[in-house]
Coordinates of C-alpha atoms in Angstrom, one line a residue:
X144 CA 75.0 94.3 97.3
X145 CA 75.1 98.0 97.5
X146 CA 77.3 100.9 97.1
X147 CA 77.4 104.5 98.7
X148 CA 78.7 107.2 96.2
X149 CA 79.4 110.3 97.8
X150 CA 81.5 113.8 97.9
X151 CA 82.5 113.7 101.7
X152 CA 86.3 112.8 101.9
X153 CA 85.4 112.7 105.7
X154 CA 82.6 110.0 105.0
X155 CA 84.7 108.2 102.6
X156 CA 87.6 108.1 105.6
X157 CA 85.5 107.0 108.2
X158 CA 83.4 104.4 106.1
X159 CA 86.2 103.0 104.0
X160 CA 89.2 103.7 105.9
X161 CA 89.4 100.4 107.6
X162 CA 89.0 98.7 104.7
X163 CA 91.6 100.7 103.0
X164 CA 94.0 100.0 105.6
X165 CA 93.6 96.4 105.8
X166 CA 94.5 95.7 102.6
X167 CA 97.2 98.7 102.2
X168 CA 99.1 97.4 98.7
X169 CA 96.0 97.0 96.6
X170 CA 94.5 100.1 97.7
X171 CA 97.6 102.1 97.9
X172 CA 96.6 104.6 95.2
X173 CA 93.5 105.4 97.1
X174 CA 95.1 105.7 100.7
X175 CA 97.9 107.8 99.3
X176 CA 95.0 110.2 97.2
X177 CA 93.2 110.4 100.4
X178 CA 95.8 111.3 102.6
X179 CA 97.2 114.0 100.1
X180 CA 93.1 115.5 99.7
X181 CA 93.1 115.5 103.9
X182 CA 95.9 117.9 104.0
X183 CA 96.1 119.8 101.0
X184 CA 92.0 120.2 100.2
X185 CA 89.2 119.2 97.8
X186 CA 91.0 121.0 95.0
X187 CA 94.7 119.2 95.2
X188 CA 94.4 117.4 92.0
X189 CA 92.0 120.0 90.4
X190 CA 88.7 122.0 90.5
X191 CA 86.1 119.5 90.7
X192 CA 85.4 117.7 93.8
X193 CA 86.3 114.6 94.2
X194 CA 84.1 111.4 94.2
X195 CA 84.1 108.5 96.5
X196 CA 82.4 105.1 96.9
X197 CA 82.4 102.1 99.0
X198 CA 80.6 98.6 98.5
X199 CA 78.7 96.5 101.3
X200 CA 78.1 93.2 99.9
X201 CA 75.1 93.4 102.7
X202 CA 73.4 96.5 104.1
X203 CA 74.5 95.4 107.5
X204 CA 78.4 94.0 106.2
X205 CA 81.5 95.0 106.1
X206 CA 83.3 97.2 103.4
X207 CA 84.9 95.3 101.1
X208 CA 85.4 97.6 98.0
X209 CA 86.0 101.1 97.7
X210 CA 86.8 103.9 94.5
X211 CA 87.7 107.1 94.0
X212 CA 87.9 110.1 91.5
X213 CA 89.8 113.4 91.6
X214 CA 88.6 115.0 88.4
X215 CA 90.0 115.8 86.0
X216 CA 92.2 112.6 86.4
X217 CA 89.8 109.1 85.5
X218 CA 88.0 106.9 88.6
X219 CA 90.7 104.5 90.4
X220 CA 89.3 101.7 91.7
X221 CA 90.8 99.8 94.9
X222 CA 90.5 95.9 96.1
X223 CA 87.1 95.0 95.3
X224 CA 85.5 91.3 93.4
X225 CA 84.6 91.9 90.2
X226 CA 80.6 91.6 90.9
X227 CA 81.0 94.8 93.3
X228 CA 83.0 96.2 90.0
X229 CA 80.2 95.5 87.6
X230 CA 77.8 96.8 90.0
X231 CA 79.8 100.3 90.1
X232 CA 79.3 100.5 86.8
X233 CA 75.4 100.4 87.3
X234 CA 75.9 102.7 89.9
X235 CA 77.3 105.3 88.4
X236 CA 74.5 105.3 85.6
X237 CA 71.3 105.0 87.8
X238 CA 72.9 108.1 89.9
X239 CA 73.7 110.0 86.6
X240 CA 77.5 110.5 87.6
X241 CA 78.5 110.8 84.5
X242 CA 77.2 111.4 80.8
X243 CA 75.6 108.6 79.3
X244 CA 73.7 109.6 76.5
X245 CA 70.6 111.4 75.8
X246 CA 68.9 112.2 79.3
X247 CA 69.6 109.0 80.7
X248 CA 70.8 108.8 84.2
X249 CA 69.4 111.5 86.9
X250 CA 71.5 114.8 87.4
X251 CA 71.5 115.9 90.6
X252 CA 71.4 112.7 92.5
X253 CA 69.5 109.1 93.2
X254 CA 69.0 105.6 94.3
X255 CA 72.3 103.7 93.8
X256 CA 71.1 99.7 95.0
X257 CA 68.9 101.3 97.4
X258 CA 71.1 104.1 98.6
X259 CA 69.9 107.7 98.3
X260 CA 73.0 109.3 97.2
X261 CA 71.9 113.3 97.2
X262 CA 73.9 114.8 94.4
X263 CA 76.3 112.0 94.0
X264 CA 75.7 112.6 89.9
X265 CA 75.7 116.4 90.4
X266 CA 79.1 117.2 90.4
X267 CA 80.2 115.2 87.3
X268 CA 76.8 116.2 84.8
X269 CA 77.8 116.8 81.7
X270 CA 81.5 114.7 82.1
X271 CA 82.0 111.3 80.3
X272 CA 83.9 108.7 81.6
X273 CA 86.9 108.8 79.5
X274 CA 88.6 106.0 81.7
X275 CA 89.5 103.5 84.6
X276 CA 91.6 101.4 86.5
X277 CA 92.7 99.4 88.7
X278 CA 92.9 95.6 89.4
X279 CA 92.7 93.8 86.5
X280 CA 89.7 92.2 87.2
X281 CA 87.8 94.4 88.4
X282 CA 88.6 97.0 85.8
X283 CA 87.7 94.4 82.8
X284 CA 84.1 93.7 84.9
X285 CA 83.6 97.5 85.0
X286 CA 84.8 98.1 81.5
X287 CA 82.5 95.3 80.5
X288 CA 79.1 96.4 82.4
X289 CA 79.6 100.3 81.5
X290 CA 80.3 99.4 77.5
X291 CA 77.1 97.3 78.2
X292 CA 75.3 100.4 79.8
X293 CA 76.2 103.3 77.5
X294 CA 77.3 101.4 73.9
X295 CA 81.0 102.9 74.2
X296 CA 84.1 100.5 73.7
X297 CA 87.3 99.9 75.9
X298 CA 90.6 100.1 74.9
X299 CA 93.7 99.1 77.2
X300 CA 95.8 101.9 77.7
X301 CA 98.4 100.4 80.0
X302 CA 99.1 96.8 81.4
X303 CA 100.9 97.0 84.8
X304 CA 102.1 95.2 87.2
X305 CA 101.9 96.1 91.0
X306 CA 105.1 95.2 93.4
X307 CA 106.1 94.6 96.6
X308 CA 109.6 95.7 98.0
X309 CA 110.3 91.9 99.2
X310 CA 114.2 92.7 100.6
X311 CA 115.8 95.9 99.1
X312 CA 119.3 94.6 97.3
X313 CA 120.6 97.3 96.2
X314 CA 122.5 97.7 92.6
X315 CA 126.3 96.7 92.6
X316 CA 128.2 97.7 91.4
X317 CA 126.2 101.1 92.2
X318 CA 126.6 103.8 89.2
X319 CA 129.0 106.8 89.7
X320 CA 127.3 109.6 91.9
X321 CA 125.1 109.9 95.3
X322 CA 121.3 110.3 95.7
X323 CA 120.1 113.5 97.8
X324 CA 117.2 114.8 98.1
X325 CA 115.5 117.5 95.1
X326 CA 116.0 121.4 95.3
X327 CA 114.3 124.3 94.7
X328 CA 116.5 125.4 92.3
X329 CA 115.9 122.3 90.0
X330 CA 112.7 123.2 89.9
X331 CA 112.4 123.8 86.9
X332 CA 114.1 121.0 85.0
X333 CA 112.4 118.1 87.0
X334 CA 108.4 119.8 85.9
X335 CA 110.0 119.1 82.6
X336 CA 110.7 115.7 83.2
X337 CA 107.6 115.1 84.9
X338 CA 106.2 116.2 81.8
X339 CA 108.5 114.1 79.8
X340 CA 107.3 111.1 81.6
X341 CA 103.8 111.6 81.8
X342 CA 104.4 111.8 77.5
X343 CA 106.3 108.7 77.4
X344 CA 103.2 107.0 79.4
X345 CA 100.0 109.0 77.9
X346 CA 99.4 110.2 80.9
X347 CA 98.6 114.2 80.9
X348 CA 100.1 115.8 84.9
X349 CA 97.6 118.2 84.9
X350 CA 99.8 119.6 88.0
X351 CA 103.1 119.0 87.4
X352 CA 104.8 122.3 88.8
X353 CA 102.4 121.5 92.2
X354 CA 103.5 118.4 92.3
X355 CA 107.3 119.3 92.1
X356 CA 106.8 121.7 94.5
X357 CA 105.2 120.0 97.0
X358 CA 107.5 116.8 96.4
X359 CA 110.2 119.0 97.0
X360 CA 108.8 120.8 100.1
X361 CA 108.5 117.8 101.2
X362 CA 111.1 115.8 100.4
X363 CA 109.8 113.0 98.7
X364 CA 111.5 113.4 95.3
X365 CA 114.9 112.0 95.1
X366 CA 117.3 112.7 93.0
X367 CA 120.4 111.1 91.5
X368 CA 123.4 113.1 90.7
X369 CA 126.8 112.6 89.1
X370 CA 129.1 114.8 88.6
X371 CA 127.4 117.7 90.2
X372 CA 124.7 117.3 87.9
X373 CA 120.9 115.7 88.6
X374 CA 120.9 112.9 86.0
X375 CA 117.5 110.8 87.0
X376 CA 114.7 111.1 89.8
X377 CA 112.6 109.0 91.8
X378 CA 109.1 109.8 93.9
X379 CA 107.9 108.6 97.4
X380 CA 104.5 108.7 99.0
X381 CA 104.5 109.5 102.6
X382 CA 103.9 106.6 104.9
X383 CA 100.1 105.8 105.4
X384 CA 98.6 103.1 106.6
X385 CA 102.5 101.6 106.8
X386 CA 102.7 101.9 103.2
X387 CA 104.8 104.1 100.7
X388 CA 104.7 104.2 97.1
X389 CA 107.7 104.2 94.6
X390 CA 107.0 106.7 91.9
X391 CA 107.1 108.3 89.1
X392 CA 110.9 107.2 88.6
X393 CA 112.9 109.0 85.5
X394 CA 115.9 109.1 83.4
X395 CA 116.0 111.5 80.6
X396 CA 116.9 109.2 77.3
X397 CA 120.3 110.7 76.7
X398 CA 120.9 109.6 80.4
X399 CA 119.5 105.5 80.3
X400 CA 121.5 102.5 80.7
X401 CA 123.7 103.6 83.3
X402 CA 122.1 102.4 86.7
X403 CA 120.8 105.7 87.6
X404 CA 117.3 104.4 87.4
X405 CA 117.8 101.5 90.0
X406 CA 120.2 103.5 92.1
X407 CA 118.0 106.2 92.4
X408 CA 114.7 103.6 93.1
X409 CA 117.0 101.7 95.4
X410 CA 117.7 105.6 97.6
X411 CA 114.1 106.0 97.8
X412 CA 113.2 102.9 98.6
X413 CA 115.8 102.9 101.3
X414 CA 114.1 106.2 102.4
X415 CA 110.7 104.6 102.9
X416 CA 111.7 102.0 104.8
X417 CA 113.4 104.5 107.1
X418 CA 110.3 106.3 107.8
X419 CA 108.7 103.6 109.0
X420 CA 107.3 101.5 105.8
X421 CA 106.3 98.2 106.4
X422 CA 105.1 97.8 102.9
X423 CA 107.2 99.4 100.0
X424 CA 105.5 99.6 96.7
X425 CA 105.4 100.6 93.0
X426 CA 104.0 99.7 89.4
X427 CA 105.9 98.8 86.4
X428 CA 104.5 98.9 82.8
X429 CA 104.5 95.6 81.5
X430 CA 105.6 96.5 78.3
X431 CA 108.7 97.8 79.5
X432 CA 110.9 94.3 80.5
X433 CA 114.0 96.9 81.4
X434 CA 111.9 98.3 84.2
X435 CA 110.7 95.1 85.5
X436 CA 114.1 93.8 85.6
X437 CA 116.0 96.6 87.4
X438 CA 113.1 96.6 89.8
X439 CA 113.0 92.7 90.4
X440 CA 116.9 92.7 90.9
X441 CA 116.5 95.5 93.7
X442 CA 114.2 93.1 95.5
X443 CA 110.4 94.0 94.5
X444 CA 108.1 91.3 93.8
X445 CA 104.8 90.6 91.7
X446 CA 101.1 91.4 93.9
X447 CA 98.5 92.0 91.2
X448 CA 98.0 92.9 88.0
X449 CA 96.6 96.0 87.1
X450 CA 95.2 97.8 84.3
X451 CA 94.0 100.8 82.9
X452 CA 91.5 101.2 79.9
X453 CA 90.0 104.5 77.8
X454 CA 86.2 104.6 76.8
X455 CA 85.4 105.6 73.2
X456 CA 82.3 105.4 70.8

């Protein structure tokens, strides 16, 4: 069993991208990531360059795992068993990609299962892995080898649940108002209710003014208004691979229980299919049954679970 760590988005593309493809609702996080560094750069989702990896359970087989990283945000990792999981783990100590303790690991590159990986570790010296996730067995192998590795614990930070638009049924009655796409001049507001969610979920947007703008350049954050007024929002990934995903969808708390939420889901959903998706996707928290059942009423349906865990001493 080996994996290939590397910094080549190209490489990554061209090794994995078949893979990715193949299996385009598991993997959607890293297709969508991908297709977002292809046209925007190295440096969309920060400074650091991102990291990459893809598992051969042979030297001479076929992909059947891959992972990325776009720094400063935590590793995702895609389809993969939970051995190729585990083995990431060990990768990612023997080519020092990430601090492990007291000069362990190798700094500017190694041997990951017998694949020279030049400066696969180089780029993230001196970072700890704060994080991962993913499916949720594969994150719990790889939690469980790297706590082995380093002596750090896991926590779960989310439970989620990844879904498939099955047929789209939209809400009815549907709440007062129309969807439309975002403006310009709501820029403002919606960065602070990306920020609002990201709060609400722990999760830090460390470009939450990009993201607007480019969601709004490009028309894949829709909005629900009443009144003349935006009252809730929902994103869209662009097709890739025949797959779009649904998210980050918002209602400001003064706003909730009025069907925006589902209406506005239900628009962009719509949307996706419209461009062409054949696979229409999102993830709910699994500690939030109101989500999940607004979601499952508008036709989405259970693929996998996921997680996410932290690493602390």
């Amino acid at each position: 069993m080996a994996w290939t760590l590397s910094t080549s988005l190209d490489d990554f593309r061209t090794r994995a991208g078949g893979f990715l493809a193949a299996h385009p609702a598991e993997n959607t996080v890293l297709l969508s990531v991908a297709d977002r560094l292809a046209t925007d750069g190295p440096t969309a989702y920060g400074e650091e360059p991102p990291r990459f990896g893809w598992w051969r359970p042979g030297a001479d087989g076929p992909v059947e795992g891959a992972y990325l990283q776009t720094p400063p945000y935590n590793p995702r990792l895609g389809l993969m068993p939970a051995a190729a999981a585990a083995a990431l783990a060990g990768a990612f100590v023997e080519a020092g990609a990430f601090e492990v303790g007291a000069s362990r690991g190798m700094a500017s590159g190694g041997m990951v299962s017998g694949v020279m990986v030049p400066g696969a570790g180089a780029a993230a010296a001196g970072r700890a892995l704060d994080g991962v996730s993913g499916g949720k067995a594969a994150v719990r192998a790889f939690a469980a080898a790297w706590c082995a590795a380093t002596g750090r614990r896991s926590a779960v930070q989310v439970d989620e649940l990844l879904h498939r638009l099955v047929e789209l049924v939209p809400p009815s009655p549907a709440p007062a108002g129309l969807a439309r796409a975002a403006r310009a001049a709501e820029r403002e507001l919606l960065i602070g209710w990306f920020e609002d969610f990201g709060a609400e979920i722990a999760v830090d947007f460390h470009t939450s003014p990009d993201a607007v703008d480019r969601r709004i350049a490009d028309g894949t954050l829709h909005v629900w208004e009443d009144a003349g007024r935006p009252v809730a929002f929902a994103g869209r990934s662009p097709v890739v691979a025949g797959m779009s995903r649904i998210g980050p969808v918002f209602t400001p708390p003064g706003l909730r229980g009025r069907g925006y939420a589902g209406a506005v889901t239900a628009a962009a959903s719509a949307y996706a299919l419209a461009q062409g998706a054949a696979e229409v996707l999102l993830y709910t928290d699994l500690a939030n049954p109101t989500s999940n059942s607004i979601y499952r009423k508008l036709g989405y349906r259970p693929v996998e679970d996921c997680l996410a865990v932290t690493f602390h001493n």
